[in-house]
Coordinates of C-alpha atoms and ligand atoms in Angstrom, one line a residue:
X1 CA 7.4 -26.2 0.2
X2 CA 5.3 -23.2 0.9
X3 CA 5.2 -20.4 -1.2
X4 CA 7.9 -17.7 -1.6
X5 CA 6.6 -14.1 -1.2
X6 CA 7.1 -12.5 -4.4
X7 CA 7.4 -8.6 -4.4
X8 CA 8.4 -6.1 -7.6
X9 CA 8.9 -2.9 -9.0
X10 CA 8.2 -1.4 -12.2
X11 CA 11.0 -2.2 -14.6
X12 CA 12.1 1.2 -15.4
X13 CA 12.5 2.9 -19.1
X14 CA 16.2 2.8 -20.0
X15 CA 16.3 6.4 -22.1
X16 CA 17.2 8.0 -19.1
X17 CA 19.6 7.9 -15.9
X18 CA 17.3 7.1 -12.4
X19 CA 16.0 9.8 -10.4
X20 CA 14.5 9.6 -6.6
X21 CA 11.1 8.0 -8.1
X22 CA 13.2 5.1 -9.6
X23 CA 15.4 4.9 -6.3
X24 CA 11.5 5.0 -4.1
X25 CA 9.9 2.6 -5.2
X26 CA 12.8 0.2 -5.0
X27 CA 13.9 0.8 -1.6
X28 CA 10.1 0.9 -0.3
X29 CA 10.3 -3.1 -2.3
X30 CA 13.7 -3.5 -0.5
X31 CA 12.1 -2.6 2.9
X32 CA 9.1 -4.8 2.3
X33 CA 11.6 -8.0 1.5
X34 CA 13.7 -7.3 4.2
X35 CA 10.8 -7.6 6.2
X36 CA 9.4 -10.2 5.5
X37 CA 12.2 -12.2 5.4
X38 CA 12.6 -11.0 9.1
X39 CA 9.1 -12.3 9.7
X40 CA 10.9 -15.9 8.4
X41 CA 10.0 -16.0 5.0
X42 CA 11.1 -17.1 1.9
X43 CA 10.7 -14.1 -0.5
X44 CA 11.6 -13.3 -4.2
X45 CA 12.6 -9.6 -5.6
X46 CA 12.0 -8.5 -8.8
X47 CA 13.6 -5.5 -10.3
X48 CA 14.5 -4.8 -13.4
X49 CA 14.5 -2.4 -16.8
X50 CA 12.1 -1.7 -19.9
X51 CA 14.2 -1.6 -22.8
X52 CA 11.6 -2.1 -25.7
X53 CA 8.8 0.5 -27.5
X54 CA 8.9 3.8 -29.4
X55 CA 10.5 5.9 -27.1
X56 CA 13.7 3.9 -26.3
X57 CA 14.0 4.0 -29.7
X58 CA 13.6 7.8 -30.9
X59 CA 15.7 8.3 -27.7
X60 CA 18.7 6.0 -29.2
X61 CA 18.2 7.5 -32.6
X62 CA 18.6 11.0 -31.4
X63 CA 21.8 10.1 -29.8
X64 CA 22.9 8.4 -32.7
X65 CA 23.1 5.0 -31.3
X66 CA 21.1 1.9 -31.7
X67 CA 18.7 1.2 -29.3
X68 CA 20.0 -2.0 -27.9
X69 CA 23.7 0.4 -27.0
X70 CA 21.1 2.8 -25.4
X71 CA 19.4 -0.1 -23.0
X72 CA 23.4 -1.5 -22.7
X73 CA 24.5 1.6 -21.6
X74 CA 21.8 3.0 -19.0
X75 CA 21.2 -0.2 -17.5
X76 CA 24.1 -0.2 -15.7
X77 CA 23.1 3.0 -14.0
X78 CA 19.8 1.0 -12.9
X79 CA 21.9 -2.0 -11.7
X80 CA 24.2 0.1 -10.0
X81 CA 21.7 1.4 -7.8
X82 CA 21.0 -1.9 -6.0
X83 CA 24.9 -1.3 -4.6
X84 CA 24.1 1.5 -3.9
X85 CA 21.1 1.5 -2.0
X86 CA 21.5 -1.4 -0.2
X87 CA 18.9 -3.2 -2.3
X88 CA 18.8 -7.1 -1.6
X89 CA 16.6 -7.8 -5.4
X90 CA 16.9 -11.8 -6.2
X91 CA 17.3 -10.8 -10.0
X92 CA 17.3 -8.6 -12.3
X93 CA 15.3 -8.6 -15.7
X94 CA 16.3 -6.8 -18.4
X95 CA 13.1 -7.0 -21.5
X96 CA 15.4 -7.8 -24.2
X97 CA 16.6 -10.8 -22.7
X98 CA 16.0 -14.1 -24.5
X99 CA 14.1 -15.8 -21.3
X100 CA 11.4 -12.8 -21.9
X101 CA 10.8 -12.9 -25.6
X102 CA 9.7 -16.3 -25.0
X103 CA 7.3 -15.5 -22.2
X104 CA 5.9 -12.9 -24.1
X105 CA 5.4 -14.9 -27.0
X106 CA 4.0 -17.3 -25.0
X107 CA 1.6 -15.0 -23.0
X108 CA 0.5 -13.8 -26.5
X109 CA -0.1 -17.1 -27.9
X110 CA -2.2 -18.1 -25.1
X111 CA -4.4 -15.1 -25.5
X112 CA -4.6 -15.5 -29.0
X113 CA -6.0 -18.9 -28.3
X114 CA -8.6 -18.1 -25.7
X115 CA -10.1 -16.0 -28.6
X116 CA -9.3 -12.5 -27.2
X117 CA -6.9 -11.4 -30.1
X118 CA -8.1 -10.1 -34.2
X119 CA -6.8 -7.7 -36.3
X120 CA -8.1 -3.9 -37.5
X121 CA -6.5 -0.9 -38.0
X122 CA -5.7 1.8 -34.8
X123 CA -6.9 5.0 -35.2
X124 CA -6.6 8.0 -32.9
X125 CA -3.4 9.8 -30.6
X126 CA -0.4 8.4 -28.6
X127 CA 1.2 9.6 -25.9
X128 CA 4.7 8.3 -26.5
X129 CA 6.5 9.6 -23.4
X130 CA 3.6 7.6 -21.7
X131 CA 3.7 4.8 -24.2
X132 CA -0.4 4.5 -23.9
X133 CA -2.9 5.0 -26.3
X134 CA -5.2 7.8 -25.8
X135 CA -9.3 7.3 -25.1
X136 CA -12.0 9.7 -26.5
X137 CA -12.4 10.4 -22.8
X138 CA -8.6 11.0 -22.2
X139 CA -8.4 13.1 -25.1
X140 CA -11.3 15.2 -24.2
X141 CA -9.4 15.8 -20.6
X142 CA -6.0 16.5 -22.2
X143 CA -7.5 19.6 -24.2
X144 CA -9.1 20.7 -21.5
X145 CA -5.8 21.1 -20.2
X146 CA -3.8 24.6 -20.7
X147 CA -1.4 24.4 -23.8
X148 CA 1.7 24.0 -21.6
X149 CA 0.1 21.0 -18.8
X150 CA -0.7 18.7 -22.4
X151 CA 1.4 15.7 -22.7
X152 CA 2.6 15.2 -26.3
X153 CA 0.3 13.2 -27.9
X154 CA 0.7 11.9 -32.3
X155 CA -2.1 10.9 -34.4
X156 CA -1.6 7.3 -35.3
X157 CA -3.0 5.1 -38.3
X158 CA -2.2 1.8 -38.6
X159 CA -3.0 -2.0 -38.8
X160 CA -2.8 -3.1 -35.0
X161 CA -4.0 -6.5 -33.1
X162 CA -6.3 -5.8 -30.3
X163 CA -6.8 -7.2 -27.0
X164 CA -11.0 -8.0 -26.1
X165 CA -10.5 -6.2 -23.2
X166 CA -14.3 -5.0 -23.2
X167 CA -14.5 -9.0 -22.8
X168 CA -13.3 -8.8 -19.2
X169 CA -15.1 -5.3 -18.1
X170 CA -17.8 -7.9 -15.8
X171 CA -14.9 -9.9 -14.9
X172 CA -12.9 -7.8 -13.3
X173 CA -15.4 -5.7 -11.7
X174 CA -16.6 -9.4 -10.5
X175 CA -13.1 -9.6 -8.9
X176 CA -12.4 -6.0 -7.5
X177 CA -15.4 -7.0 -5.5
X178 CA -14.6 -10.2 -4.0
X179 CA -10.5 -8.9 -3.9
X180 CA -10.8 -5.4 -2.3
X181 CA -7.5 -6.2 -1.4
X182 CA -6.5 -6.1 -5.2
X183 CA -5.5 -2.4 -5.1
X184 CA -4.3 -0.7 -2.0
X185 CA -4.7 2.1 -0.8
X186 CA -8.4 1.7 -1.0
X187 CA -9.2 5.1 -2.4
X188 CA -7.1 4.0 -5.2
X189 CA -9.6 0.9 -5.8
X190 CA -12.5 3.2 -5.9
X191 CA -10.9 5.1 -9.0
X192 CA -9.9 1.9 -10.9
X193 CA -13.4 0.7 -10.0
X194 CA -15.0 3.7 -11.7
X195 CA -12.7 3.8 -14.8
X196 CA -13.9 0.3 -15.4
X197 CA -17.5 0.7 -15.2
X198 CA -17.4 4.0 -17.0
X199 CA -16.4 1.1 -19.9
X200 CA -13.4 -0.9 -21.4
X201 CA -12.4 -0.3 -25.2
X202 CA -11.2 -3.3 -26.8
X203 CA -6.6 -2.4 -26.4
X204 CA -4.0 -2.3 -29.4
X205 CA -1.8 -4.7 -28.7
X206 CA 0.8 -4.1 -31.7
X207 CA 2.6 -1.6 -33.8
X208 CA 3.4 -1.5 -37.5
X209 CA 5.1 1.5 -37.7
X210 CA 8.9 1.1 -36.0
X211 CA 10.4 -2.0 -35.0
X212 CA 12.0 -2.1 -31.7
X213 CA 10.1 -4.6 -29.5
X214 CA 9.2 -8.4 -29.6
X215 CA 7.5 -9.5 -33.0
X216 CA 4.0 -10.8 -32.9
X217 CA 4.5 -14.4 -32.9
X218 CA 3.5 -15.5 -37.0
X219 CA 2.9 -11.7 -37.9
X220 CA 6.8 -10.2 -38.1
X221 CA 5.9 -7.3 -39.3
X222 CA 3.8 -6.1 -36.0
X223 CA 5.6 -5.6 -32.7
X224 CA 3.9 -5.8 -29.8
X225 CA 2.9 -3.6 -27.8
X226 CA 5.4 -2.7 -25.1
X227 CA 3.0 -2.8 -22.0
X228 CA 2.2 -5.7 -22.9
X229 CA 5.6 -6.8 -23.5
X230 CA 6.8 -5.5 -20.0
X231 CA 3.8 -6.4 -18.0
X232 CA 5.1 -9.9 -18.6
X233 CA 8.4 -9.1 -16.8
X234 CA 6.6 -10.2 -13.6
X235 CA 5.7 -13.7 -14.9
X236 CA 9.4 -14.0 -16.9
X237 CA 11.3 -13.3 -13.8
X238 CA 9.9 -16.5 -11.9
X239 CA 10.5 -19.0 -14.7
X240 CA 7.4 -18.5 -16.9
X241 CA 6.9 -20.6 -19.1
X242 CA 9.6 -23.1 -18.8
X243 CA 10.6 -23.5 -15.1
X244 CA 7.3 -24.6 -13.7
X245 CA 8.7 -25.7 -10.4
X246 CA 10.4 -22.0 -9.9
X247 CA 7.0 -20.6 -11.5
X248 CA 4.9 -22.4 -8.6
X249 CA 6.9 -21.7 -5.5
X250 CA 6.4 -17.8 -6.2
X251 CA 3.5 -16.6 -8.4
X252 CA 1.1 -15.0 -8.0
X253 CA 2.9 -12.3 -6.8
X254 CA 2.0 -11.0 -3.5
X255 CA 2.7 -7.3 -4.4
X256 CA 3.7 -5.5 -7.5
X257 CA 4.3 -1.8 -6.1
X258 CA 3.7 1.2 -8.8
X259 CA 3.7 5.2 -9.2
X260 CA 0.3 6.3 -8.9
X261 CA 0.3 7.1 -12.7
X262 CA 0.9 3.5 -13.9
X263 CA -1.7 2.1 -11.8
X264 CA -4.2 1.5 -14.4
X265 CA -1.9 -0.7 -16.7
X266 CA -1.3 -2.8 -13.6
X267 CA -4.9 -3.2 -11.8
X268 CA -7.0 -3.4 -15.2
X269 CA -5.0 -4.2 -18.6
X270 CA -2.7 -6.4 -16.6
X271 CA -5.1 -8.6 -14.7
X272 CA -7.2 -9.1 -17.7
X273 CA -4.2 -10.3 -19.7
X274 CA -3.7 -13.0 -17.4
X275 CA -6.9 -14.2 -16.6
X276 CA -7.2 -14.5 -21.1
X277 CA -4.2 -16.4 -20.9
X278 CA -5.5 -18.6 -17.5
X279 CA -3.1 -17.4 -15.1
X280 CA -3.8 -16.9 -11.5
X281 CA -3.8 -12.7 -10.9
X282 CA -1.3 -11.2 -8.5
X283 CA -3.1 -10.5 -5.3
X284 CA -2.0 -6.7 -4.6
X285 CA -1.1 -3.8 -6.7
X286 CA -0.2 -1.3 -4.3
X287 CA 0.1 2.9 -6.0
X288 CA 2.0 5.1 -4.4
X289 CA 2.1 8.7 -4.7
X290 CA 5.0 11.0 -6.5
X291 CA 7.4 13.5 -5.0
X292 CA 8.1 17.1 -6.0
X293 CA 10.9 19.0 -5.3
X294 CA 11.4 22.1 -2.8
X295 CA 7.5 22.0 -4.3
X296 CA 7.9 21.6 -8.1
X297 CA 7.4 19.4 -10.4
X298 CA 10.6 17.1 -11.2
X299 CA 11.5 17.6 -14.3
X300 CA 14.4 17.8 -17.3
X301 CA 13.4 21.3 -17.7
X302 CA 13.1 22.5 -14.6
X303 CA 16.2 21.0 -14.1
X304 CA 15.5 19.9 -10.9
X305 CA 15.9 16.1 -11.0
X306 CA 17.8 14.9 -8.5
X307 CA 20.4 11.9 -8.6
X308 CA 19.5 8.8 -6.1
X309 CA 23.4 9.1 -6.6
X310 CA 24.0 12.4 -5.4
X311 CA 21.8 11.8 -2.2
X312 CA 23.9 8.8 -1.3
X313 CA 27.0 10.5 -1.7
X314 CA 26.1 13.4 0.3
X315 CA 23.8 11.8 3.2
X316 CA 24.5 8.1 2.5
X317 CA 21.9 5.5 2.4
X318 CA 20.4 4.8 5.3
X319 CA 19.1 8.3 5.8
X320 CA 17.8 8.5 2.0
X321 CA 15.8 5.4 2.7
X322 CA 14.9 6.2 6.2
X323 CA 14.2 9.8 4.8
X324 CA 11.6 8.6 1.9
X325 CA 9.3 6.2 4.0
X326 CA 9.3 8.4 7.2
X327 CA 8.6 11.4 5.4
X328 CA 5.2 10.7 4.1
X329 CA 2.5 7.9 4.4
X330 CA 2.7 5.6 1.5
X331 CA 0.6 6.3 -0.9
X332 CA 0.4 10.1 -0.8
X333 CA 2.5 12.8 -2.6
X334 CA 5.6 14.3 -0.9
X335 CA 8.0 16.8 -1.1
X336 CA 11.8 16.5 -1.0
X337 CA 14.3 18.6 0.2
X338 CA 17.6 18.8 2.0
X339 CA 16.0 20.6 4.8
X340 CA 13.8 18.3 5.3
X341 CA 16.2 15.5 5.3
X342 CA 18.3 17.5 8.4
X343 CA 15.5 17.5 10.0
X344 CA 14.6 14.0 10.1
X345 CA 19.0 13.1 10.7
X346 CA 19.0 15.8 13.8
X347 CA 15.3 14.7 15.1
X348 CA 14.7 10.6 15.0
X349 CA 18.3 9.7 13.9
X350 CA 20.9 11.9 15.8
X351 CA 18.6 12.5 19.0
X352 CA 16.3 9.7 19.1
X353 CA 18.2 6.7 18.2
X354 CA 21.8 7.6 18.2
X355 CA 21.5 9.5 21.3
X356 CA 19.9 6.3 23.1
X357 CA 22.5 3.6 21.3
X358 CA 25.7 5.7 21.8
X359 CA 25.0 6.5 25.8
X360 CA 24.0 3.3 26.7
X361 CA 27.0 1.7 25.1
X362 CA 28.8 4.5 26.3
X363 CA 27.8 3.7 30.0
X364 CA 28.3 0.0 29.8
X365 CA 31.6 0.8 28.5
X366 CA 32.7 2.9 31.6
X367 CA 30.4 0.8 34.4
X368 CA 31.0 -2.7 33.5
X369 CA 34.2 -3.0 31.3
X370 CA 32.5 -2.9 28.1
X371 CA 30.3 -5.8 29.3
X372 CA 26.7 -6.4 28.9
X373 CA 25.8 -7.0 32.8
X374 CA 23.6 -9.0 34.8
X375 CA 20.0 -7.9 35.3
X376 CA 19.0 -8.3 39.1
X377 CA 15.3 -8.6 39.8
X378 CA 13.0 -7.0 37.6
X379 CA 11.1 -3.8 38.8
X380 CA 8.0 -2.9 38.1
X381 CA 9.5 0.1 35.6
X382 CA 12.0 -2.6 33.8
X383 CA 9.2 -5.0 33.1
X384 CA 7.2 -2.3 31.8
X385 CA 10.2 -1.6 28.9
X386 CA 10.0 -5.3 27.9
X387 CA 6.4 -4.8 28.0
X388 CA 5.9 -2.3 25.7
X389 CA 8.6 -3.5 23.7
X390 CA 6.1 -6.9 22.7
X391 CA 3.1 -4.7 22.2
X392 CA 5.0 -2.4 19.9
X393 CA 6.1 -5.5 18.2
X394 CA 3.0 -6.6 17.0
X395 CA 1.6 -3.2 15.8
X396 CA 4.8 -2.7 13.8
X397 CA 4.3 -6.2 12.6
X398 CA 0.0 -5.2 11.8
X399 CA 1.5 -1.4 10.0
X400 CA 4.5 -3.3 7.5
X401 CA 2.1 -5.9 6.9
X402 CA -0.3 -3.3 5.7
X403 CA 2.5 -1.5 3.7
X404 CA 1.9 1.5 6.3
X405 CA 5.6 2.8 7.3
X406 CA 5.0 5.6 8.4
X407 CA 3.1 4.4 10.4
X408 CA 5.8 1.3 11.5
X409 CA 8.4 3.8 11.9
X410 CA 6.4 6.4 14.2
X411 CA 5.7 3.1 16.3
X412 CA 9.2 2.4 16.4
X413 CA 10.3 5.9 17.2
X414 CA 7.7 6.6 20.2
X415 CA 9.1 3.2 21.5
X416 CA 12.5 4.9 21.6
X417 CA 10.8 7.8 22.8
X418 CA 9.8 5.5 25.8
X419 CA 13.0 4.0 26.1
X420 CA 15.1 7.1 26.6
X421 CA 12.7 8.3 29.2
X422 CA 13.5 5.7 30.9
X423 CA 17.0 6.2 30.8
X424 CA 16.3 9.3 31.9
X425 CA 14.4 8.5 35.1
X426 CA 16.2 5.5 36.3
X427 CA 19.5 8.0 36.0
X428 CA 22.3 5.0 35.7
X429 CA 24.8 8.2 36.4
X430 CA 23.4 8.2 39.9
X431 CA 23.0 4.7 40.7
X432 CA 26.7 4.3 39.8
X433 CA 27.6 7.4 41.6
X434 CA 25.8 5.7 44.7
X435 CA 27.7 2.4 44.2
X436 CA 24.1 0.4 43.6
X437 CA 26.0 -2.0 41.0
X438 CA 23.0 -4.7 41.3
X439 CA 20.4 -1.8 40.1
X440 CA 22.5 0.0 37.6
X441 CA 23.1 -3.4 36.2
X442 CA 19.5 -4.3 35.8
X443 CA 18.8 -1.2 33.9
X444 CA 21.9 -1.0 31.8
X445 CA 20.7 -4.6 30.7
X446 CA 17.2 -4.1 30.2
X447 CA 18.2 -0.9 27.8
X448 CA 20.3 -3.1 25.8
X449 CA 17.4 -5.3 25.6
X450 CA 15.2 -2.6 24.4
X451 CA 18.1 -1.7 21.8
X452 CA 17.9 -5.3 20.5
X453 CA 14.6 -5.2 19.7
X454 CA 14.8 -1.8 18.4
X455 CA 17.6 -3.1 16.2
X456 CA 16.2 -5.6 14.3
X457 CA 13.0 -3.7 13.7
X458 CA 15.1 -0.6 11.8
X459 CA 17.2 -3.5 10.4
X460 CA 14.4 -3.2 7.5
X461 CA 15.0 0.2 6.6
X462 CA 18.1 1.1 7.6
X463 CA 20.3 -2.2 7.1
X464 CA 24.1 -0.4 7.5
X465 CA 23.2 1.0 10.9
X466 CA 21.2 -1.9 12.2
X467 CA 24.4 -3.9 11.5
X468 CA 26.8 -1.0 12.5
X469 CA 24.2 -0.9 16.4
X470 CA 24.4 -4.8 16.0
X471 CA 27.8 -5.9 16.1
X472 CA 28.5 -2.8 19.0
X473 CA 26.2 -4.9 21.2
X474 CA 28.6 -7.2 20.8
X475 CA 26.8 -10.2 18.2
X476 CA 28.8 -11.9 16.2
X477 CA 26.3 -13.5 13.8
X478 CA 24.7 -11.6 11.1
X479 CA 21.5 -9.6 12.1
X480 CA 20.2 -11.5 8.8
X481 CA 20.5 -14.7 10.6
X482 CA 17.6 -13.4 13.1
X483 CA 14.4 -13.3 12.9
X484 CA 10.9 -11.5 14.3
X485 CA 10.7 -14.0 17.1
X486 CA 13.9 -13.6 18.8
X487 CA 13.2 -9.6 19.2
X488 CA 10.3 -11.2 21.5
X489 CA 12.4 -13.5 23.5
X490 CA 13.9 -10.8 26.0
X491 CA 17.0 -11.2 27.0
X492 CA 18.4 -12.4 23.8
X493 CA 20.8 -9.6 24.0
X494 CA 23.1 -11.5 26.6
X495 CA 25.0 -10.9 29.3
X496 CA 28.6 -10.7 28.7
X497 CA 29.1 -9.7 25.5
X498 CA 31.0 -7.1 25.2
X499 CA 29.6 -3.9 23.8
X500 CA 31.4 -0.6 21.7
X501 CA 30.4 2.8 21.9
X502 CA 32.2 3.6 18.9
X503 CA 31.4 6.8 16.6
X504 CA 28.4 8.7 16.1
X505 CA 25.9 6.7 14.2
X506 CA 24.2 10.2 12.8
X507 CA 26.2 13.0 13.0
X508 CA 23.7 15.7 13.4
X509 CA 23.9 18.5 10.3
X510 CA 23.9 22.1 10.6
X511 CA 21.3 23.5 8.9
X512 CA 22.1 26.3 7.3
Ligands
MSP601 N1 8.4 1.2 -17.8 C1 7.3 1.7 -17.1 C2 6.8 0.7 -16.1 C3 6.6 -0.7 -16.6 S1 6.2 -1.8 -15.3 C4 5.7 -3.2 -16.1 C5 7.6 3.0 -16.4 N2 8.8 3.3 -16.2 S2 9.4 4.7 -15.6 O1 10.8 4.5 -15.6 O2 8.9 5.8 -16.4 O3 8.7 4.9 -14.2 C6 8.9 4.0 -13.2 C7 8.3 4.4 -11.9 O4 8.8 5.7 -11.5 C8 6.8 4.6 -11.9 O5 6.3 3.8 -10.9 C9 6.6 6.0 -11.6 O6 5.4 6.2 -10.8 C10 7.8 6.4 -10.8 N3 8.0 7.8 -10.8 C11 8.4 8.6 -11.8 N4 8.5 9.9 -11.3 C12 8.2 9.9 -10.0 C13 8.2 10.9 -8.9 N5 8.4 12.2 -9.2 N6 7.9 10.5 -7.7 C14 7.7 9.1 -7.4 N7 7.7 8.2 -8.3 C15 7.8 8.6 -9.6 O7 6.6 3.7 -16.1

């Protein structure tokens, strides 16, 4: 059987509720598997929590609970989200499962016997809030930072295990090289690149001084180290290392998507891991960039964090998720805003797409009994639709395939663009006016056409509406139960069925 594609997301840290970077990078991971099982393939979706490490637990004791209520109790919020979002993940891993602590005690063992694990002592500064242990180098930049921009960082001393990560400093230089594909976007590569020649420290992989993680296997008194421990979440969640046969139809993973600021756990400490323990290395880790808010900072004390929840509620989910991957190209910072949200609803949605689904319908409706009619011949302008419509195809196919969509979705949306020109030009109102049923079919049909196509390809990112436009055009099957190549067979939207104008799709919003 050929090879699932495997995509994930961070596992998120359970001491607190999600916000819109949680709620990002899931959908963009959502978008990506809908995709590509459009394209027909098998795929596998990872999502999942962090539950383990220092901060979970100061964050339980200081609401006087145990951490393990803590991870019990947030979780849910984190599970929730798939409902609400629309999110299709294949599982969910939660790092305090049983199926992980073995993995992670496995992964550990293996590295211990390649030779890349001893014991010393850690001494220097931790970012807790970060869960990463501070450099010389980081240090020097963090004091070069004004008082109130310093993360909070605590002296440690204790006995720790240590990773040879300076072992694998060649090595995976060796493979950013013959992998430029390893870290997208490619000015992203270029910093991981220099962080790694600029030299690797050997990595504590343990901690001795609280408790709440997975114990080093044969040392009880050191836990270890929670990147390590969720790092492994990617492996655990295919079956590592007990379900070989699930193992091999989906690792590596094709693309583990991360924030921007947890890039270099996932493109250096990550990689090297695996290749200590002999596992083949994911083949991309794509970064994407944060969002601000009305252009701040998110944060608790600002006050400005805003609930994936909240958005839902007020502009449902399609828009949030059309909203975030339209906005700005993936990879680069953004700002969110209601404003800007109204303006993409009353722009693409309410002008651009519901205008050209709801007047069409609308016209077969009155014209031809709520039938999709028979096209006549072709003229040169009608062929010209389908035309474009196959060419578009492919560069929407090139831009998702290269994560781009922005880019995808401007492709899309100048399509529609194209379409409702040609609405307007053909003028259906006048050919029925002047009683020319045989053209005003052929153009009614080749629109619906073009909304076929135009369907499935927002299927992706908008999933409610795609089904919502989908059953109006009168299909009975699921739009899941299509795929890629039947948007390029035109004409699959067939004659006959019968069509529904039915509401507005995207009500346009005042904005005041
Ligand atoms: N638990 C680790 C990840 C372990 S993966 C093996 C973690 N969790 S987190 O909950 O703090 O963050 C998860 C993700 O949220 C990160 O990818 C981070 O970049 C993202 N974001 C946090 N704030 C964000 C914005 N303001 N904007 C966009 N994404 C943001 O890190």
């Amino acid at each position: 059987m050929s090879k699932s594609f495997y995509i994930t997301t961070p596992i998120y840290y359970v001491n607190d509720v999600p916000h819109i970077g949680h709620a990002y990078t899931t959908i963009a991971a959502d978008v990506i598997a809908r995709f590509k099982r459009l394209q027909g393939n098998r795929v596998f979706f990872l999502t999942g929590t962090d539950e383990h490490g220092q901060k979970i637990e100061r964050t339980a004791e200081a609401n006087g609970e145990t951490p393990i209520e803590l991870a019990d109790r947030v979780v849910k919020r984190f599970q929730n989200l798939s409902n609400a979002l629309n999110i299709t993940n294949d599982d969910f891993i939660r790092t305090t499962e049983e199926r992980h602590k073995i993995s992670v005690e496995e992964i550990f063992r293996r590295v211990e016997k390649a030779g890349d694990i001893y014991l010393s002592e850690y001494e220097g500064w931790y970012d807790v809030r970060n869960e990463a242990f501070i450099t010389e180098t980081q240090l020097e930049e963090i004091l070069a930072l004004p008082e109130d921009k310093r993360p909070i960082i605590e002296k440690v001393k204790e006995e720790s295990y240590f990773f040879r990560l300076s072992k694998y400093q060649e090595p995976l230089l060796e493979h950013y090289k013959n992998h430029p594909e390893f870290v997208k976007p490619r000015y992203r590569l270029n910093e991981v690149v220099s962080f790694v020649e600029s030299g690797l420290r050997d990595l504590s992989i343990s901690r001795t001084t609280f408790t709440w993680g997975i114990p080093v296997p044969g040392n009880p008194e050191h836990v270890i180290y929670v990147w390590f421990d969720a790092l492994t979440n990617y492996i655990t969640g295919v079956g590592f290392p007990n379900h070989q046969e699930m193992f091999n139809q989906n690792w590596p993973a094709d693309v583990h998507l991360v924030g921007k600021d947890i890039l270099r756990f996932h493109a250096v400490y990550w990689p090297a891991f695996l290749m200590s323990a002999g596992i083949e290395l994911p083949k991309t880790v794509f970064a994407h960039g944060w969002w601000t808010v009305e252009g701040e900072k998110m944060s608790k004390s600002v006050g400005n964090v805003v609930d994936p929840y909240q958005v839902v509620e007020e502009f449902g989910a399609d828009v949030f998720r059309f909203f975030l991957l339209r906005e700005i190209p993936f990879g680069q910072d953004g700002d969110f805003s209601k404003s800007a949200i109204v303006a993409r609803v009353n722009g693409e949605l309410a002008n651009g797409l519901g205008n050209l689904v709801s007047r069409t319908l609308g016209m077969i409706e009155k014209y031809f009994d709520a039938k999709i009619p028979k096209p006549g011949s072709l003229e040169l302008e009608d062929s010209d639709v389908r035309d474009k419509a196959l060419a578009m195809i492919d560069v929407f196919e090139k831009e998702m395939d290269e994560i781009a969509f922005h880019k995808a979705l401007v492709t899309l949306w100048d399509y529609i663009s194209d379409v409702n020109k040609y609405v307007d030009e053909s003028a259906p109102w006048t050919l029925a006016k002047e009683n020319n049923e045989d053209r005003l079919g052929t153009v009614l049909w080749t629109i619906a056409q073009a909304i076929g196509v135009v369907t499935l390809l927002v299927y992706p990112f908008m999933p409610e509406s795609a089904e919502k436009i989908w059953s109006r055009l009168g299909f009975s099957e699921p739009i899941s139960s299509k795929t890629l190549d039947n948007a390029k067979d035109w004409g699959f939207v067939k004659s006959g069925q019968s069509v529904e104008k039915g509401q507005s799709l995207f009500p346009r919003f005042d904005d005041k």
